[in-house]
Coordinates of N, CA, C and O in Angstrom, one line a residue:
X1398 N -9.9 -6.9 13.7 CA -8.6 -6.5 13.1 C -8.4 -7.4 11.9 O -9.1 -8.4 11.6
X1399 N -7.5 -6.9 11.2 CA -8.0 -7.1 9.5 C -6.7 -8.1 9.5 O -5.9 -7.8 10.4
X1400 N -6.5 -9.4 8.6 CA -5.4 -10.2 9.2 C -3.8 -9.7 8.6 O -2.8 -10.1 9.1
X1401 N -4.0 -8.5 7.3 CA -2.7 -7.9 6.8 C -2.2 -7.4 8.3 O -1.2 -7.8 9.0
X1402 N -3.0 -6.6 8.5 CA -2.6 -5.7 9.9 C -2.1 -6.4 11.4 O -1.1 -6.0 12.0
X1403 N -2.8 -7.5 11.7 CA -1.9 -8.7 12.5 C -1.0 -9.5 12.6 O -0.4 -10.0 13.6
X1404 N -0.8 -9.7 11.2 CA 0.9 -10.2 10.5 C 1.8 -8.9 10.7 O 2.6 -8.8 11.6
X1405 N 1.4 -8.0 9.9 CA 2.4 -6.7 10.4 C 2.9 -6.1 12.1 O 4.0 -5.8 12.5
X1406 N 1.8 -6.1 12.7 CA 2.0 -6.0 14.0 C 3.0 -7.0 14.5 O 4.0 -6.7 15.2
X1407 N 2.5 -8.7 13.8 CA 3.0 -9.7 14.4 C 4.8 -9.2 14.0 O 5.7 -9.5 14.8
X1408 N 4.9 -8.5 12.8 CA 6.3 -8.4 12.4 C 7.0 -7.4 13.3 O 8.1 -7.6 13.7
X1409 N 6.3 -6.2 13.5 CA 6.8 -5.5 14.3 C 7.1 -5.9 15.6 O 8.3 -5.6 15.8
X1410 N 6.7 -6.6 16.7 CA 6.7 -7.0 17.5 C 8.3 -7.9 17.6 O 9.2 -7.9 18.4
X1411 N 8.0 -8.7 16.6 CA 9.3 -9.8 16.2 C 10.4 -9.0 16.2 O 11.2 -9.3 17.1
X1412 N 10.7 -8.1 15.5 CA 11.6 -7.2 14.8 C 12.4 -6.4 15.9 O 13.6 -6.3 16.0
X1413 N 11.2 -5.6 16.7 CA 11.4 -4.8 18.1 C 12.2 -5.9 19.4 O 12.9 -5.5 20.3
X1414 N 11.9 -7.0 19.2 CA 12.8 -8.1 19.8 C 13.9 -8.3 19.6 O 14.7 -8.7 20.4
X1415 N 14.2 -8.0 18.1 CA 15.5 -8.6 17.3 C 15.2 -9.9 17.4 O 15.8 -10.8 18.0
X1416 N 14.3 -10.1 16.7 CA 14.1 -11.7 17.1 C 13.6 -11.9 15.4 O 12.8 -11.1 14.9
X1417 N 14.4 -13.2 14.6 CA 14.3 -13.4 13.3 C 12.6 -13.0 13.1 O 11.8 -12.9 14.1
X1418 N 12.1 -12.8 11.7 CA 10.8 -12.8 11.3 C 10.9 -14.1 10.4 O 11.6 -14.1 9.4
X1419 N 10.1 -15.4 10.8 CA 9.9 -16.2 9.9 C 7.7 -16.5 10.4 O 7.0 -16.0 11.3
X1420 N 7.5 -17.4 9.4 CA 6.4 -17.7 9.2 C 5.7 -18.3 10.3 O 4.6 -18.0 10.7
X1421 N 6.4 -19.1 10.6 CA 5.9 -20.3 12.0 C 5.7 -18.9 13.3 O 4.6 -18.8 13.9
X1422 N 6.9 -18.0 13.4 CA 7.0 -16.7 14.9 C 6.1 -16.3 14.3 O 5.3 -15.9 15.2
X1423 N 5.6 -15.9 12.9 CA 4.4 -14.6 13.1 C 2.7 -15.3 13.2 O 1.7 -14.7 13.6
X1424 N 2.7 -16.7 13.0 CA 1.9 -17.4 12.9 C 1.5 -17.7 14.7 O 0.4 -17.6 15.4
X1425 N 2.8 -18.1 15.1 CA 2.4 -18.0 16.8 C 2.1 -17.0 17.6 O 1.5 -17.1 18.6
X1426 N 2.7 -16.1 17.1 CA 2.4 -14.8 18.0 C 0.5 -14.1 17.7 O -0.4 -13.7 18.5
X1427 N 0.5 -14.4 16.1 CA -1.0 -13.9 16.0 C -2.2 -14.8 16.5 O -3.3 -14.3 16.8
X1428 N -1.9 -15.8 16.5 CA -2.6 -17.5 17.4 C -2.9 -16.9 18.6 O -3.9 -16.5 19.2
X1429 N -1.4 -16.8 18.9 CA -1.6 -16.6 21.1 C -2.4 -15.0 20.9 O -2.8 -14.5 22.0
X1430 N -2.7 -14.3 20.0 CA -3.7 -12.8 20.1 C -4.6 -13.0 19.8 O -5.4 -12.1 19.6
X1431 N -5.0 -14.6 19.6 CA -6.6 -15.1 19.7 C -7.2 -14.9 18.1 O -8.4 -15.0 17.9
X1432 N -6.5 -14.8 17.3 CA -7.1 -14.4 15.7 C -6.6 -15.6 14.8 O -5.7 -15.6 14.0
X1433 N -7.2 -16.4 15.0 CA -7.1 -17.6 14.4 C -7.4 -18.0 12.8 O -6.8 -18.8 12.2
X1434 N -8.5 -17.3 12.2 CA -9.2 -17.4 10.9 C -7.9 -16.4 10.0 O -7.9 -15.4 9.3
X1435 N -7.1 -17.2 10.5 CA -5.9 -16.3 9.2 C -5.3 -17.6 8.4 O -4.9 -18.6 8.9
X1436 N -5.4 -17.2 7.2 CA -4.6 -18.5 6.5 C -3.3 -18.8 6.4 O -2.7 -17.8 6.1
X1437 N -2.7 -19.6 6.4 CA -0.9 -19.8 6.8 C -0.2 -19.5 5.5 O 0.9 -19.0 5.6
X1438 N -0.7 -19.6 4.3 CA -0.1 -18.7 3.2 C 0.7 -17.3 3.4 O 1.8 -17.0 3.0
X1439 N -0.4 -16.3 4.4 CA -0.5 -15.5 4.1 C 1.1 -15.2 4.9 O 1.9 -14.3 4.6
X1440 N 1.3 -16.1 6.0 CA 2.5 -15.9 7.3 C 4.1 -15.9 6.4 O 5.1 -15.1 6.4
X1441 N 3.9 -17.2 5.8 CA 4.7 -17.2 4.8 C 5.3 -16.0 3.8 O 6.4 -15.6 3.7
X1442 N 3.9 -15.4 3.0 CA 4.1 -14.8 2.1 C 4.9 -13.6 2.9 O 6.0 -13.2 2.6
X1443 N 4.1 -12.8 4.1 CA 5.0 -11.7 5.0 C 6.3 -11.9 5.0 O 7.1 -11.2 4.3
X1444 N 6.8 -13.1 5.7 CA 7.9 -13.7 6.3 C 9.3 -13.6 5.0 O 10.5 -13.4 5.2
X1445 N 8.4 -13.7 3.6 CA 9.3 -13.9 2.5 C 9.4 -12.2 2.2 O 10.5 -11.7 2.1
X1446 N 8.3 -11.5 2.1 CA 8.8 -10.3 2.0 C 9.4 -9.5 2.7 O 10.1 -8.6 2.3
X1447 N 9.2 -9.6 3.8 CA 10.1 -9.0 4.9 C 11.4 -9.6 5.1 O 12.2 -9.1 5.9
X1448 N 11.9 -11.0 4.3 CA 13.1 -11.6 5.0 C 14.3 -10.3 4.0 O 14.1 -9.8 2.9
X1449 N 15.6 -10.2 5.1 CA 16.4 -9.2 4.8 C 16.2 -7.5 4.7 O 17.1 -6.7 4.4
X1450 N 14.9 -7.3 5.1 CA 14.6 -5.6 5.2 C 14.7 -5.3 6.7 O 14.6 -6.0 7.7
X1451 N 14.8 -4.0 6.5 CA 15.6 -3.5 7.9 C 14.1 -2.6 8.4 O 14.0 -1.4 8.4
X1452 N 13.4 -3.1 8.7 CA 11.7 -2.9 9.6 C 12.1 -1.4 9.8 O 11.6 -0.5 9.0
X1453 N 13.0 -1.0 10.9 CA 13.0 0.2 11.3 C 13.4 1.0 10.7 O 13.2 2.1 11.2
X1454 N 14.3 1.0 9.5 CA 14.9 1.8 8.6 C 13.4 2.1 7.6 O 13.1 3.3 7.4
X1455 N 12.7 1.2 7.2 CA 11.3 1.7 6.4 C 10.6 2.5 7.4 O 10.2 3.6 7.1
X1456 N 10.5 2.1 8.7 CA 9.3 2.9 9.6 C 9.6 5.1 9.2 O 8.9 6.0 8.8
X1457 N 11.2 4.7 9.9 CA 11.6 5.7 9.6 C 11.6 6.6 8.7 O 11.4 7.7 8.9
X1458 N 11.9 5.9 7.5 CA 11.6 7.0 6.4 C 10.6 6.9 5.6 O 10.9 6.9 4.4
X1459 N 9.5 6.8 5.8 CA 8.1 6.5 5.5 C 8.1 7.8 4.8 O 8.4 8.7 5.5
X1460 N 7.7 8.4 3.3 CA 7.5 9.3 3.3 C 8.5 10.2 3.0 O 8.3 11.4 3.1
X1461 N 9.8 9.6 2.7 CA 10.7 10.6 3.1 C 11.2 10.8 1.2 O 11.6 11.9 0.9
X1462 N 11.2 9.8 0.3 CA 11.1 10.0 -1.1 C 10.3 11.0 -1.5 O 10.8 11.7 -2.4
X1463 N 9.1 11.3 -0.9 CA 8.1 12.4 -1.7 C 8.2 13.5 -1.5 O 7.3 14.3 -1.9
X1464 N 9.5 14.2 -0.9 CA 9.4 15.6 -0.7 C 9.5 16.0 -2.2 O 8.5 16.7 -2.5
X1465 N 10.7 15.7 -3.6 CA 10.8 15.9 -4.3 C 9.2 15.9 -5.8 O 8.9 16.5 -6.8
X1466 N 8.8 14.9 -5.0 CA 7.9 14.7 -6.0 C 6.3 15.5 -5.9 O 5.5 15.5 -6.7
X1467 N 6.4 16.2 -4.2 CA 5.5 17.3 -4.3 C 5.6 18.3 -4.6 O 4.7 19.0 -4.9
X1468 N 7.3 18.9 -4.5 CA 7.5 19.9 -4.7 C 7.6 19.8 -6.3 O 8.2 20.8 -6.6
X1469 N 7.4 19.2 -7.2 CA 7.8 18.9 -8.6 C 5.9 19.1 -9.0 O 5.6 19.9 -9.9
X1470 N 5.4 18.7 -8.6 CA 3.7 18.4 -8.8 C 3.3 20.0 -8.7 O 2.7 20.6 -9.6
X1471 N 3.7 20.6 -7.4 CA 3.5 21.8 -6.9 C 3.8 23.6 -8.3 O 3.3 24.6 -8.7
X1472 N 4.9 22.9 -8.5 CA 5.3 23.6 -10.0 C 4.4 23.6 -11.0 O 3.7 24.6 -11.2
X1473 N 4.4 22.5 -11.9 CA 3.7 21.7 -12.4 C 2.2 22.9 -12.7 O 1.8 23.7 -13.6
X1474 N 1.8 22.2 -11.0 CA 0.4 22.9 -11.2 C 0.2 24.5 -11.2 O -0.9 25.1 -11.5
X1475 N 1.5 25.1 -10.8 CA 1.3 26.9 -10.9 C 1.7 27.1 -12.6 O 1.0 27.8 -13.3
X1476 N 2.9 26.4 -13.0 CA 2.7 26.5 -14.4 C 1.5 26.4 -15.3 O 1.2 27.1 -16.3
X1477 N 0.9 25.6 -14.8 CA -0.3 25.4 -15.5 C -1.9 26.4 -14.9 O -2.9 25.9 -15.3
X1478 N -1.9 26.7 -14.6 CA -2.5 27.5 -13.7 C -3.7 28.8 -14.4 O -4.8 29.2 -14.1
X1479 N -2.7 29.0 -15.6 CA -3.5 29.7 -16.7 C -4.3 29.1 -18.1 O -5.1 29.7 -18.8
X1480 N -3.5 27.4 -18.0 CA -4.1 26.8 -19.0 C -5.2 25.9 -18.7 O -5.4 25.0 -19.5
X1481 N -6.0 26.0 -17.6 CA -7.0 25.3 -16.6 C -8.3 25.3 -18.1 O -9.0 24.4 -18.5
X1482 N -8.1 26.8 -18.7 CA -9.7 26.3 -19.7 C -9.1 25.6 -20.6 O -9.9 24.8 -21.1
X1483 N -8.1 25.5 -21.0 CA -8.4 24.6 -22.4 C -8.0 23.4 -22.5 O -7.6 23.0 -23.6
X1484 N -8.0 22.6 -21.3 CA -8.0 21.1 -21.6 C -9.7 21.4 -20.7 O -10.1 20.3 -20.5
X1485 N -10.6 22.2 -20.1 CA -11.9 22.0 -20.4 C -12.7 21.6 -21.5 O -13.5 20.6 -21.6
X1486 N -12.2 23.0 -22.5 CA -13.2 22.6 -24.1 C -12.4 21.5 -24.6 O -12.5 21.2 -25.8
X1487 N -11.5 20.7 -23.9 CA -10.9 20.0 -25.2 C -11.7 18.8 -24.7 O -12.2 18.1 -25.5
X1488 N -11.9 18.5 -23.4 CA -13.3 17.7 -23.2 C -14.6 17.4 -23.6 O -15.2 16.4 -23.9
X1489 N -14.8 19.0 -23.3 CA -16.2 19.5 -23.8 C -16.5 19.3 -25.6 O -17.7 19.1 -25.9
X1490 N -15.2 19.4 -26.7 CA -15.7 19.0 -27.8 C -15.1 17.6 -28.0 O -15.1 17.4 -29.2
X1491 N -14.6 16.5 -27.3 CA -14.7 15.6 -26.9 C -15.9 14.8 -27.1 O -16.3 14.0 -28.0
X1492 N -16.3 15.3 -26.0 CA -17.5 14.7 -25.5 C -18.7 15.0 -26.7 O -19.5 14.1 -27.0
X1493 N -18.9 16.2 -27.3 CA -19.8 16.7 -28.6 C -19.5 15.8 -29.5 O -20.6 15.4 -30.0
X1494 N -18.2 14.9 -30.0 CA -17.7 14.5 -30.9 C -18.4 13.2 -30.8 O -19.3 12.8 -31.6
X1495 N -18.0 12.5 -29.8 CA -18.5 11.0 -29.5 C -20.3 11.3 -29.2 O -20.9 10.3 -29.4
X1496 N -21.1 12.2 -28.9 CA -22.6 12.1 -29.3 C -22.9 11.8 -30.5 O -23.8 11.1 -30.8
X1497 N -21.8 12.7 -31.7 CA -22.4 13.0 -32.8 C -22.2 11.4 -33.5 O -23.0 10.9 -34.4
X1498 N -21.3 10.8 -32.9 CA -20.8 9.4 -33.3 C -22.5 8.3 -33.0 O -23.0 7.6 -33.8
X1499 N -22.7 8.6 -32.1 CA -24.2 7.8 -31.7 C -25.1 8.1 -32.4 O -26.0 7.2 -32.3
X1500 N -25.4 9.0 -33.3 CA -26.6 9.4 -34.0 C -27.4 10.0 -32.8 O -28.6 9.7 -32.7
X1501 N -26.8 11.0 -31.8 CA -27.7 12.4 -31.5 C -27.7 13.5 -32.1 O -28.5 14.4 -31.7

C-alpha cells in the first residue's frame, strides 16, 4: 500500500469517528496498520490540508463539477466535427516546414 493512500484511509477513518484529523492520530493509526516506512512530514502535510474540509461533503460530490464541462467539450467536438482535416494539413505542412529548416 502506497503511503498517500494510508494517510487518506488514515483520514477517513478519523473523520468517520468525528474524531479531529491532526498529524500525531493519522501517524498512529497508520503505525498500529503495521506501515511504518512513512515519513512524518508527510502526516503533517495531510493533517494541514485536510484541517477545516468537510471529508464527506468532498467524498460526495466527487465529480459533481464536470457535468458542465463534458457537456461543453461534447459540443465543442460535434461543432468541430467537419473541420477534423484541416488542422491535419496544418500539421502536415508544419512538419514539411521544419524539415526544410534542417537542410532535407
Amino acid at each position: 500500500m502506497s503511503s498517500d493512500l494510508a494517510i487518506v484511509y488514515a483520514a477517513l477513518i478519523l473523520k468517520d469517528d468525528n474524531v479531529e484529523v491532526t498529524a500525531d492520530k493519522l501517524q498512529t493509526l497508520v503505525k498500529e496498520a503495521g506501515l511504518t516506512e512513512i515519513e512524518p512530514i508527510w502526516f503533517s502535510l495531510y493533517a494541514k490540508a485536510l484541517e477545516g474540509q468537510d471529508l464527506k461533503e468532498l467524498i460526495f460530490n466527487v465529480g459533481a463539477g464536470a457535468g458542465p464541462a463534458v457537456a461543453g467539450g461534447a459540443a465543442a467536438a460535434g461543432g468541430a466535427a467537419g473541420e477534423e482535416a484541416a488542422p491535419e494539413e496544418a500539421k502536415e505542412e508544419e512538419k514539411e516546414e521544419s524539415d526544410e529548416d534542417m537542410g532535407f
